[in-house]
Amino acid sequence: MSTTTILKARWLLTMTPGSEVLNEHALVMQGERIAAILPWTEAEAQFPDAERVELGQHVLIPGLINGHTHSAMSLLRGVADDVPLMDWLNNHIWPLEKKWVSEDWTYQGSLLSAAEALRGGVTYLNDMYFFPTAMARAAVDSGIRAGVSINVIDFPTGYASGPDDYIAKGVAAYEQFKGEALLDWTSAPHAPYTVSDETFVKLRELSERLDIQMHCHIHETEDEVQGSLKQYGMRPLERLNKLGVLNSKMMAVHMVHLNEDEIAMLARQGVHLVHNPNSNLKLASGVAPITALEAAGVNTILGTDGAASNNRQDMFGEIRAAALLAKGTTQNSTTVSARTALEMATIRAAKAMGREADLGSLEVGKLADVVAVSLDALECRPVYHADAQLVYVAGREHVSDVWVGGRRVLKGRELTTLDQGALLDRVDAIVHAMKTER
């Protein structure tokens, strides 16, 4: 018989379309799923033998979904700041990755990111990196959900010799972990400037054959767009459209430099757009036209990017930045409301991952991925509107407890699945070796 647990909190935000903040409601979990959402007294009457978790001045929300990150790159946090994207890639990140990236390096970095995510209310990481078996193991060991990538780039690395090798190794990892409840998979071409037409077609066919989403950096910088015009005589999105990869399976990351025709095409073809506001600001890539995308009906979601470029894998920070940047760039305070920004990290993100039937909102029958955020702290008081308070006031440090599939993976800010001290010891040893031999 599955365990029944009642979570009692002052506020509950289901994130279902048109829903309001619920006051003094309880969420009932049975096993890995949500069994009921009821007023406190009704929940206790219907489930008298259930375990009770009293959360006081907390708000319950769906687990946040980080729509784009490079988890293992937490080991490169702060290694190269205040430089342009291509300088950052060519002269810092890629040389370090060539020398250091391995199965264990990727596993330890992915564990560090999983721990950071869970402590920040994130229950799902949509990852893009090499050694997918390492990310898969890290997700399972930490208890977080992950979209693991079959990541492909056209040049050799320490992981693979070329496109076919990347694909073969990625598919082997997929087969090894197929059926693992915490894992989804994506077909992940790195970017138009690092992947050929032939490889894009292979990855489109892979996405169709395995029925998995695609995940790709696109239109991140103006230089990328200009480079495509020189090399192909067309902008990257036009090229990708001709290759047949722009559809409802595509999660297009960054998408900073867009024109009106491209925005209309994205909406028409059901492409999901992953907005990375803080990474785009830090790398001086620009600001994605979110208000125009919203007006066109494009499904926009949020991601942190990797810790080497952000440097915080902090979804509360991304939610707040998305709302404020949209208002500041359009001089319109009504655009990207607090509720819209929260949707980008929950229900909309679940749709982009193809998981809206199970994730992204607190509803009976869905998986019990639940986050408790304390609004009891001095800096969070008073509370007039709990949903807006999550966006404009609260931060990841106010996350107290997290459940993934009904399993309590964070309790009173302490991880229950990982030994934090041992993890940090291993990370310190890796970073010491990198500094010593750099």
Tab-separated table of C-alpha atoms in Angstrom:
chain	number	residue	atom	x	y	z
A	1	MET	CA	0.000	0.000	0.000
A	2	SER	CA	1.368	3.394	-0.975
A	3	THR	CA	2.093	5.995	1.677
A	4	THR	CA	-0.357	8.874	1.981
A	5	THR	CA	1.023	12.268	2.992
A	6	ILE	CA	-0.825	15.535	3.579
A	7	LEU	CA	1.119	18.761	2.935
A	8	LYS	CA	-0.528	21.673	4.748
A	9	ALA	CA	0.585	25.179	3.762
A	10	ARG	CA	-0.860	28.677	4.072
A	11	TRP	CA	-1.056	29.084	0.277
A	12	LEU	CA	-1.174	26.704	-2.681
A	13	LEU	CA	-0.592	27.669	-6.299
A	14	THR	CA	-1.664	24.952	-8.727
A	15	MET	CA	-0.538	26.789	-11.915
A	16	THR	CA	-3.515	25.404	-13.838
A	17	PRO	CA	-4.775	27.936	-16.422
A	18	GLY	CA	-6.894	30.651	-14.848
A	19	SER	CA	-6.432	29.327	-11.309
A	20	GLU	CA	-6.186	31.559	-8.257
A	21	VAL	CA	-4.007	31.213	-5.187
A	22	LEU	CA	-5.702	28.779	-2.797
A	23	ASN	CA	-5.715	29.673	0.884
A	24	GLU	CA	-5.408	27.086	3.656
A	25	HIS	CA	-5.506	24.120	1.303
A	26	ALA	CA	-3.671	20.831	1.594
A	27	LEU	CA	-2.069	18.697	-1.088
A	28	VAL	CA	-2.450	14.950	-0.582
A	29	MET	CA	0.152	12.609	-2.045
A	30	GLN	CA	-0.334	8.874	-2.436
A	31	GLY	CA	2.782	7.178	-3.648
A	32	GLU	CA	4.284	9.192	-6.485
A	33	ARG	CA	1.111	11.055	-7.482
A	34	ILE	CA	-1.218	13.772	-6.253
A	35	ALA	CA	-4.389	12.244	-4.809
A	36	ALA	CA	-6.295	15.357	-3.737
A	37	ILE	CA	-6.177	19.113	-3.200
A	38	LEU	CA	-8.626	20.092	-0.481
A	39	PRO	CA	-9.201	22.608	2.302
A	40	TRP	CA	-7.249	21.629	5.426
A	41	THR	CA	-10.196	20.268	7.384
A	42	GLU	CA	-11.550	18.239	4.474
A	43	ALA	CA	-8.162	16.685	3.746
A	44	GLU	CA	-7.750	15.572	7.357
A	45	ALA	CA	-11.286	14.181	7.447
A	46	GLN	CA	-10.879	12.187	4.220
A	47	PHE	CA	-7.380	10.903	5.025
A	48	PRO	CA	-7.331	10.473	8.817
A	49	ASP	CA	-4.404	8.035	8.830
A	50	ALA	CA	-2.154	10.053	6.535
A	51	GLU	CA	1.231	11.402	7.546
A	52	ARG	CA	1.034	15.190	8.004
A	53	VAL	CA	3.638	17.773	7.107
A	54	GLU	CA	2.802	21.152	8.656
A	55	LEU	CA	4.385	23.920	6.591
A	56	GLY	CA	2.897	27.059	8.117
A	57	GLN	CA	3.525	30.295	6.216
A	58	HIS	CA	4.594	28.510	3.058
A	59	VAL	CA	3.308	28.439	-0.495
A	60	LEU	CA	3.199	25.126	-2.360
A	61	ILE	CA	4.051	25.287	-6.051
A	62	PRO	CA	4.837	22.764	-8.792
A	63	GLY	CA	8.489	21.798	-9.088
A	64	LEU	CA	10.333	24.297	-11.269
A	65	ILE	CA	11.670	23.114	-14.640
A	66	ASN	CA	15.018	24.440	-15.846
A	67	GLY	CA	14.538	24.422	-19.610
A	68	HIS	CA	18.213	24.635	-20.537
A	69	THR	CA	21.429	23.960	-18.699
A	70	HIS	CA	24.812	22.268	-19.029
A	71	SER	CA	24.918	20.564	-15.646
A	72	ALA	CA	28.499	19.329	-15.624
A	73	MET	CA	29.766	22.838	-16.302
A	74	SER	CA	29.162	23.723	-12.666
A	75	LEU	CA	32.813	22.640	-12.364
A	76	LEU	CA	33.688	25.627	-14.593
A	77	ARG	CA	31.677	28.184	-12.626
A	78	GLY	CA	33.566	31.495	-12.770
A	79	VAL	CA	36.454	30.158	-14.840
A	80	ALA	CA	36.100	32.902	-17.493
A	81	ASP	CA	33.952	35.935	-16.756
A	82	ASP	CA	33.408	39.224	-18.593
A	83	VAL	CA	34.340	37.984	-22.077
A	84	PRO	CA	32.260	37.705	-25.311
A	85	LEU	CA	30.604	34.418	-26.198
A	86	MET	CA	32.948	33.228	-28.943
A	87	ASP	CA	36.045	34.260	-26.966
A	88	TRP	CA	34.557	32.480	-23.962
A	89	LEU	CA	33.978	29.319	-26.013
A	90	ASN	CA	37.091	29.213	-28.192
A	91	ASN	CA	39.739	30.424	-25.761
A	92	HIS	CA	38.469	29.220	-22.402
A	93	ILE	CA	35.676	26.640	-22.322
A	94	TRP	CA	36.491	24.356	-25.230
A	95	PRO	CA	40.231	24.036	-24.390
A	96	LEU	CA	39.392	23.175	-20.764
A	97	GLU	CA	36.746	20.684	-21.820
A	98	LYS	CA	39.117	19.033	-24.271
A	99	LYS	CA	41.618	18.457	-21.480
A	100	TRP	CA	39.380	17.575	-18.556
A	101	VAL	CA	35.954	16.286	-19.524
A	102	SER	CA	35.447	12.605	-18.737
A	103	GLU	CA	32.722	10.316	-17.442
A	104	ASP	CA	33.607	10.956	-13.791
A	105	TRP	CA	34.190	14.704	-14.287
A	106	THR	CA	30.760	14.974	-15.901
A	107	TYR	CA	29.128	12.873	-13.178
A	108	GLN	CA	30.547	14.943	-10.321
A	109	GLY	CA	29.662	18.245	-11.989
A	110	SER	CA	26.169	16.984	-12.751
A	111	LEU	CA	25.691	15.925	-9.121
A	112	LEU	CA	26.749	19.394	-7.987
A	113	SER	CA	24.205	20.970	-10.324
A	114	ALA	CA	21.481	18.559	-9.219
A	115	ALA	CA	22.131	19.495	-5.600
A	116	GLU	CA	22.032	23.201	-6.442
A	117	ALA	CA	18.825	22.691	-8.400
A	118	LEU	CA	16.979	20.809	-5.671
A	119	ARG	CA	17.963	23.403	-3.057
A	120	GLY	CA	16.520	26.015	-5.421
A	121	GLY	CA	13.143	24.340	-5.976
A	122	VAL	CA	14.018	22.826	-9.359
A	123	THR	CA	12.778	19.287	-9.885
A	124	TYR	CA	13.665	18.931	-13.591
A	125	LEU	CA	16.862	19.808	-15.467
A	126	ASN	CA	16.814	19.853	-19.269
A	127	ASP	CA	20.483	19.163	-19.826
A	128	MET	CA	22.815	19.394	-22.799
A	129	TYR	CA	26.278	17.870	-22.469
A	130	PHE	CA	28.625	15.056	-23.347
A	131	PHE	CA	28.759	11.691	-21.520
A	132	PRO	CA	24.973	11.324	-21.157
A	133	THR	CA	25.388	8.216	-19.014
A	134	ALA	CA	27.034	10.417	-16.384
A	135	MET	CA	24.114	12.859	-16.353
A	136	ALA	CA	21.651	9.984	-16.226
A	137	ARG	CA	23.423	8.444	-13.226
A	138	ALA	CA	23.625	11.796	-11.455
A	139	ALA	CA	19.891	12.397	-11.902
A	140	VAL	CA	18.973	8.940	-10.621
A	141	ASP	CA	21.377	9.166	-7.675
A	142	SER	CA	20.163	12.622	-6.621
A	143	GLY	CA	16.468	11.964	-7.263
A	144	ILE	CA	15.938	14.809	-9.718
A	145	ARG	CA	14.241	14.523	-13.104
A	146	ALA	CA	16.326	15.228	-16.181
A	147	GLY	CA	16.065	15.593	-19.902
A	148	VAL	CA	19.304	13.886	-20.913
A	149	SER	CA	20.767	14.874	-24.263
A	150	ILE	CA	22.064	12.901	-27.196
A	151	ASN	CA	24.416	15.820	-27.749
A	152	VAL	CA	26.126	16.240	-31.121
A	153	ILE	CA	28.734	18.616	-32.466
A	154	ASP	CA	30.538	18.217	-35.790
A	155	PHE	CA	34.098	18.258	-34.496
A	156	PRO	CA	35.908	15.711	-32.292
A	157	THR	CA	36.195	16.048	-28.515
A	158	GLY	CA	37.427	13.833	-25.719
A	159	TYR	CA	34.004	12.211	-25.790
A	160	ALA	CA	33.522	11.336	-29.457
A	161	SER	CA	35.304	11.456	-32.802
A	162	GLY	CA	32.542	12.919	-34.972
A	163	PRO	CA	28.779	13.172	-35.541
A	164	ASP	CA	28.104	9.483	-36.082
A	165	ASP	CA	30.121	8.583	-32.991
A	166	TYR	CA	28.218	11.129	-30.862
A	167	ILE	CA	24.910	9.744	-32.098
A	168	ALA	CA	25.926	6.119	-31.570
A	169	LYS	CA	27.105	6.781	-28.019
A	170	GLY	CA	24.022	8.829	-27.231
A	171	VAL	CA	21.660	6.154	-28.510
A	172	ALA	CA	23.558	3.511	-26.524
A	173	ALA	CA	23.051	5.611	-23.375
A	174	TYR	CA	19.364	5.992	-24.213
A	175	GLU	CA	19.003	2.230	-24.581
A	176	GLN	CA	20.865	1.624	-21.319
A	177	PHE	CA	18.542	3.860	-19.289
A	178	LYS	CA	15.324	3.446	-21.276
A	179	GLY	CA	12.384	3.120	-18.920
A	180	GLU	CA	14.022	4.967	-16.013
A	181	ALA	CA	11.159	7.023	-14.554
A	182	LEU	CA	13.240	10.112	-13.767
A	183	LEU	CA	14.682	10.464	-17.270
A	184	ASP	CA	13.580	11.867	-20.603
A	185	TRP	CA	15.872	12.186	-23.626
A	186	THR	CA	16.470	14.817	-26.279
A	187	SER	CA	18.086	14.838	-29.693
A	188	ALA	CA	20.485	17.748	-29.222
A	189	PRO	CA	22.430	19.375	-32.073
A	190	HIS	CA	24.645	21.958	-30.398
A	191	ALA	CA	24.044	24.922	-32.732
A	192	PRO	CA	23.741	25.828	-36.429
A	193	TYR	CA	27.362	27.040	-36.491
A	194	THR	CA	28.709	23.724	-35.154
A	195	VAL	CA	26.396	21.215	-36.891
A	196	SER	CA	26.108	20.451	-40.613
A	197	ASP	CA	22.931	20.036	-42.638
A	198	GLU	CA	23.502	16.294	-42.865
A	199	THR	CA	23.822	15.983	-39.090
A	200	PHE	CA	20.709	18.084	-38.461
A	201	VAL	CA	18.730	15.742	-40.705
A	202	LYS	CA	20.061	12.684	-38.877
A	203	LEU	CA	19.074	14.196	-35.538
A	204	ARG	CA	15.634	15.147	-36.838
A	205	GLU	CA	15.127	11.556	-37.941
A	206	LEU	CA	16.379	10.340	-34.545
A	207	SER	CA	13.882	12.600	-32.772
A	208	GLU	CA	11.072	11.199	-34.900
A	209	ARG	CA	12.162	7.583	-34.515
A	210	LEU	CA	12.541	7.714	-30.725
A	211	ASP	CA	9.669	10.199	-30.266
A	212	ILE	CA	11.815	12.592	-28.248
A	213	GLN	CA	12.187	16.372	-28.240
A	214	MET	CA	15.011	18.302	-29.945
A	215	HIS	CA	17.162	20.806	-28.050
A	216	CYS	CA	19.415	23.346	-29.809
A	217	HIS	CA	21.089	26.751	-29.334
A	218	ILE	CA	19.780	29.061	-32.110
A	219	HIS	CA	20.148	32.785	-32.882
A	220	GLU	CA	22.103	33.415	-29.696
A	221	THR	CA	24.252	36.237	-31.075
A	222	GLU	CA	24.223	38.645	-33.987
A	223	ASP	CA	27.572	37.189	-35.076
A	224	GLU	CA	25.933	33.783	-35.442
A	225	VAL	CA	23.275	35.242	-37.726
A	226	GLN	CA	25.814	37.137	-39.845
A	227	GLY	CA	28.049	34.078	-40.089
A	228	SER	CA	25.154	32.020	-41.420
A	229	LEU	CA	24.352	34.667	-44.024
A	230	LYS	CA	27.943	34.503	-45.246
A	231	GLN	CA	28.225	30.715	-45.216
A	232	TYR	CA	24.731	29.653	-46.321
A	233	GLY	CA	23.216	32.803	-47.787
A	234	MET	CA	20.381	32.650	-45.258
A	235	ARG	CA	19.687	33.202	-41.578
A	236	PRO	CA	19.978	30.144	-39.289
A	237	LEU	CA	16.240	29.768	-38.767
A	238	GLU	CA	15.565	29.810	-42.511
A	239	ARG	CA	18.184	27.121	-42.984
A	240	LEU	CA	16.768	24.975	-40.181
A	241	ASN	CA	13.262	25.405	-41.544
A	242	LYS	CA	14.395	24.067	-44.902
A	243	LEU	CA	15.887	21.072	-43.055
A	244	GLY	CA	12.522	20.333	-41.424
A	245	VAL	CA	13.594	20.652	-37.782
A	246	LEU	CA	11.353	23.558	-36.743
A	247	ASN	CA	8.253	21.962	-35.272
A	248	SER	CA	6.628	21.180	-31.933
A	249	LYS	CA	9.479	18.869	-30.997
A	250	MET	CA	12.049	21.683	-31.156
A	251	MET	CA	13.160	23.560	-28.031
A	252	ALA	CA	15.086	26.516	-29.477
A	253	VAL	CA	17.420	28.028	-26.893
A	254	HIS	CA	18.328	31.742	-26.584
A	255	MET	CA	16.655	33.064	-29.760
A	256	VAL	CA	17.759	36.624	-29.039
A	257	HIS	CA	18.003	38.004	-32.582
A	258	LEU	CA	14.669	37.513	-34.337
A	259	ASN	CA	12.684	39.440	-36.924
A	260	GLU	CA	8.899	39.618	-37.287
A	261	ASP	CA	8.701	36.924	-39.958
A	262	GLU	CA	10.722	34.521	-37.826
A	263	ILE	CA	8.531	35.123	-34.786
A	264	ALA	CA	5.428	34.403	-36.873
A	265	MET	CA	7.018	31.221	-38.234
A	266	LEU	CA	7.917	29.987	-34.739
A	267	ALA	CA	4.313	30.447	-33.630
A	268	ARG	CA	2.919	28.816	-36.751
A	269	GLN	CA	5.109	25.744	-36.436
A	270	GLY	CA	4.777	25.269	-32.686
A	271	VAL	CA	8.454	25.731	-31.799
A	272	HIS	CA	9.148	26.119	-28.067
A	273	LEU	CA	11.521	28.941	-27.153
A	274	VAL	CA	13.844	28.709	-24.133
A	275	HIS	CA	14.612	32.167	-22.765
A	276	ASN	CA	17.888	32.486	-20.796
A	277	PRO	CA	17.749	36.100	-19.609
A	278	ASN	CA	20.684	36.184	-17.193
A	279	SER	CA	23.122	34.237	-19.355
A	280	ASN	CA	22.220	36.392	-22.358
A	281	LEU	CA	22.883	39.514	-20.312
A	282	LYS	CA	26.179	38.284	-18.880
A	283	LEU	CA	27.540	37.255	-22.280
A	284	ALA	CA	26.195	40.497	-23.807
A	285	SER	CA	24.213	38.506	-26.362
A	286	GLY	CA	21.186	40.759	-26.024
A	287	VAL	CA	17.596	40.408	-24.849
A	288	ALA	CA	15.091	38.074	-26.504
A	289	PRO	CA	11.902	39.844	-27.723
A	290	ILE	CA	9.662	38.014	-25.267
A	291	THR	CA	6.742	40.450	-25.462
A	292	ALA	CA	6.517	40.033	-29.251
A	293	LEU	CA	6.860	36.269	-28.904
A	294	GLU	CA	4.088	36.227	-26.305
A	295	ALA	CA	1.839	38.302	-28.546
A	296	ALA	CA	2.426	35.844	-31.406
A	297	GLY	CA	1.550	32.863	-29.220
A	298	VAL	CA	4.977	31.213	-29.034
A	299	ASN	CA	5.389	28.898	-26.046
A	300	THR	CA	8.199	30.585	-24.126
A	301	ILE	CA	9.917	28.894	-21.192
A	302	LEU	CA	12.948	29.629	-19.016
A	303	GLY	CA	16.422	28.215	-18.503
A	304	THR	CA	19.553	29.184	-16.623
A	305	ASP	CA	22.155	28.020	-19.146
A	306	GLY	CA	25.256	26.471	-17.564
A	307	ALA	CA	27.046	27.699	-14.469
A	308	ALA	CA	30.073	28.641	-16.569
A	309	SER	CA	28.112	31.405	-18.273
A	310	ASN	CA	25.389	32.511	-15.844
A	311	ASN	CA	26.905	31.762	-13.140
A	312	ARG	CA	23.877	30.980	-10.943
A	313	GLN	CA	21.655	28.046	-11.797
A	314	ASP	CA	18.870	29.914	-10.046
A	315	MET	CA	15.403	29.640	-11.559
A	316	PHE	CA	13.936	32.178	-9.158
A	317	GLY	CA	16.457	34.627	-10.598
A	318	GLU	CA	15.429	33.744	-14.150
A	319	ILE	CA	11.726	34.117	-13.360
A	320	ARG	CA	12.266	37.577	-11.909
A	321	ALA	CA	14.616	38.653	-14.709
A	322	ALA	CA	12.150	37.508	-17.384
A	323	ALA	CA	9.387	39.643	-15.905
A	324	LEU	CA	11.532	42.723	-15.319
A	325	LEU	CA	13.431	42.657	-18.618
A	326	ALA	CA	10.223	42.438	-20.635
A	327	LYS	CA	8.812	45.445	-18.803
A	328	GLY	CA	11.998	47.482	-19.064
A	329	THR	CA	12.662	46.850	-22.747
A	330	THR	CA	9.089	47.617	-23.800
A	331	GLN	CA	8.325	50.327	-21.222
A	332	ASN	CA	5.123	48.408	-20.538
A	333	SER	CA	4.600	47.322	-16.933
A	334	THR	CA	1.756	44.951	-17.840
A	335	THR	CA	3.788	42.631	-20.061
A	336	VAL	CA	5.055	39.281	-18.674
A	337	SER	CA	3.078	39.364	-15.444
A	338	ALA	CA	4.187	37.492	-12.351
A	339	ARG	CA	1.829	34.657	-13.267
A	340	THR	CA	3.195	34.478	-16.830
A	341	ALA	CA	6.770	34.324	-15.550
A	342	LEU	CA	5.848	31.472	-13.200
A	343	GLU	CA	4.100	29.644	-16.045
A	344	MET	CA	7.341	29.812	-18.058
A	345	ALA	CA	9.075	27.767	-15.350
A	346	THR	CA	6.245	25.294	-14.743
A	347	ILE	CA	3.284	24.410	-16.949
A	348	ARG	CA	4.710	25.876	-20.170
A	349	ALA	CA	8.038	24.163	-19.594
A	350	ALA	CA	6.305	20.819	-19.083
A	351	LYS	CA	4.568	21.323	-22.432
A	352	ALA	CA	7.906	22.044	-24.136
A	353	MET	CA	9.329	18.814	-22.732
A	354	GLY	CA	6.266	16.888	-23.883
A	355	ARG	CA	5.374	16.169	-20.241
A	356	GLU	CA	2.329	18.378	-19.626
A	357	ALA	CA	0.179	15.319	-18.836
A	358	ASP	CA	2.318	14.534	-15.772
A	359	LEU	CA	4.239	17.647	-14.755
A	360	GLY	CA	4.097	21.431	-14.523
A	361	SER	CA	1.029	21.918	-12.324
A	362	LEU	CA	-0.438	20.596	-9.097
A	363	GLU	CA	-3.414	18.529	-10.226
A	364	VAL	CA	-4.973	15.277	-9.098
A	365	GLY	CA	-3.365	12.410	-10.983
A	366	LYS	CA	-0.176	14.254	-11.860
A	367	LEU	CA	3.212	13.346	-10.446
A	368	ALA	CA	3.822	14.830	-7.010
A	369	ASP	CA	6.704	17.161	-7.860
A	370	VAL	CA	6.080	19.780	-5.189
A	371	VAL	CA	8.076	22.680	-3.760
A	372	ALA	CA	7.441	24.472	-0.464
A	373	VAL	CA	8.610	28.098	-0.331
A	374	SER	CA	8.618	29.893	3.009
A	375	LEU	CA	7.210	33.408	2.989
A	376	ASP	CA	7.625	33.719	6.746
A	377	ALA	CA	10.977	35.510	6.667
A	378	LEU	CA	11.173	39.200	7.518
A	379	GLU	CA	12.219	40.105	3.984
A	380	CYS	CA	9.164	38.301	2.555
A	381	ARG	CA	6.579	40.085	4.696
A	382	PRO	CA	3.860	41.248	4.396
A	383	VAL	CA	2.196	38.975	1.832
A	384	TYR	CA	-0.638	40.482	-0.193
A	385	HIS	CA	-0.355	38.258	-3.262
A	386	ALA	CA	1.562	35.014	-2.788
A	387	ASP	CA	2.099	34.435	-6.515
A	388	ALA	CA	3.640	37.864	-7.128
A	389	GLN	CA	5.672	37.474	-3.920
A	390	LEU	CA	7.358	34.425	-5.427
A	391	VAL	CA	8.487	36.470	-8.429
A	392	TYR	CA	9.396	39.858	-6.995
A	393	VAL	CA	10.477	39.051	-3.438
A	394	ALA	CA	11.271	35.423	-2.628
A	395	GLY	CA	14.454	33.669	-3.735
A	396	ARG	CA	15.778	30.156	-3.907
A	397	GLU	CA	17.071	30.517	-0.341
A	398	HIS	CA	13.437	30.483	0.803
A	399	VAL	CA	12.831	26.982	-0.590
A	400	SER	CA	12.524	24.686	2.430
A	401	ASP	CA	11.272	21.350	1.130
A	402	VAL	CA	11.038	19.539	-2.197
A	403	TRP	CA	9.306	16.335	-3.272
A	404	VAL	CA	9.964	14.557	-6.576
A	405	GLY	CA	7.401	11.921	-7.388
A	406	GLY	CA	6.280	11.991	-3.752
A	407	ARG	CA	9.816	11.419	-2.459
A	408	ARG	CA	11.130	14.101	-0.104
A	409	VAL	CA	14.498	15.036	-1.570
A	410	LEU	CA	14.947	18.283	0.400
A	411	LYS	CA	13.872	18.560	4.038
A	412	GLY	CA	14.355	21.808	5.910
A	413	ARG	CA	16.950	22.900	3.291
A	414	GLU	CA	18.923	19.667	3.770
A	415	LEU	CA	19.373	17.222	0.900
A	416	THR	CA	18.139	13.746	1.738
A	417	THR	CA	19.625	11.907	-1.254
A	418	LEU	CA	23.196	13.186	-1.330
A	419	ASP	CA	26.049	13.600	1.140
A	420	GLN	CA	26.771	17.278	0.565
A	421	GLY	CA	30.128	17.249	2.374
A	422	ALA	CA	31.448	14.273	0.440
A	423	LEU	CA	30.264	15.790	-2.836
A	424	LEU	CA	32.036	19.069	-2.142
A	425	ASP	CA	35.230	17.215	-1.187
A	426	ARG	CA	35.233	15.487	-4.570
A	427	VAL	CA	34.499	18.752	-6.384
A	428	ASP	CA	37.322	20.515	-4.540
A	429	ALA	CA	39.763	17.782	-5.540
A	430	ILE	CA	38.801	18.086	-9.212
A	431	VAL	CA	39.049	21.868	-9.209
A	432	HIS	CA	42.408	21.754	-7.385
A	433	ALA	CA	43.805	19.489	-10.097
A	434	MET	CA	42.466	21.785	-12.820
A	435	LYS	CA	44.010	24.863	-11.219
A	436	THR	CA	47.321	23.122	-10.642
A	437	GLU	CA	47.698	21.825	-14.196
A	438	ARG	CA	46.093	24.715	-16.043
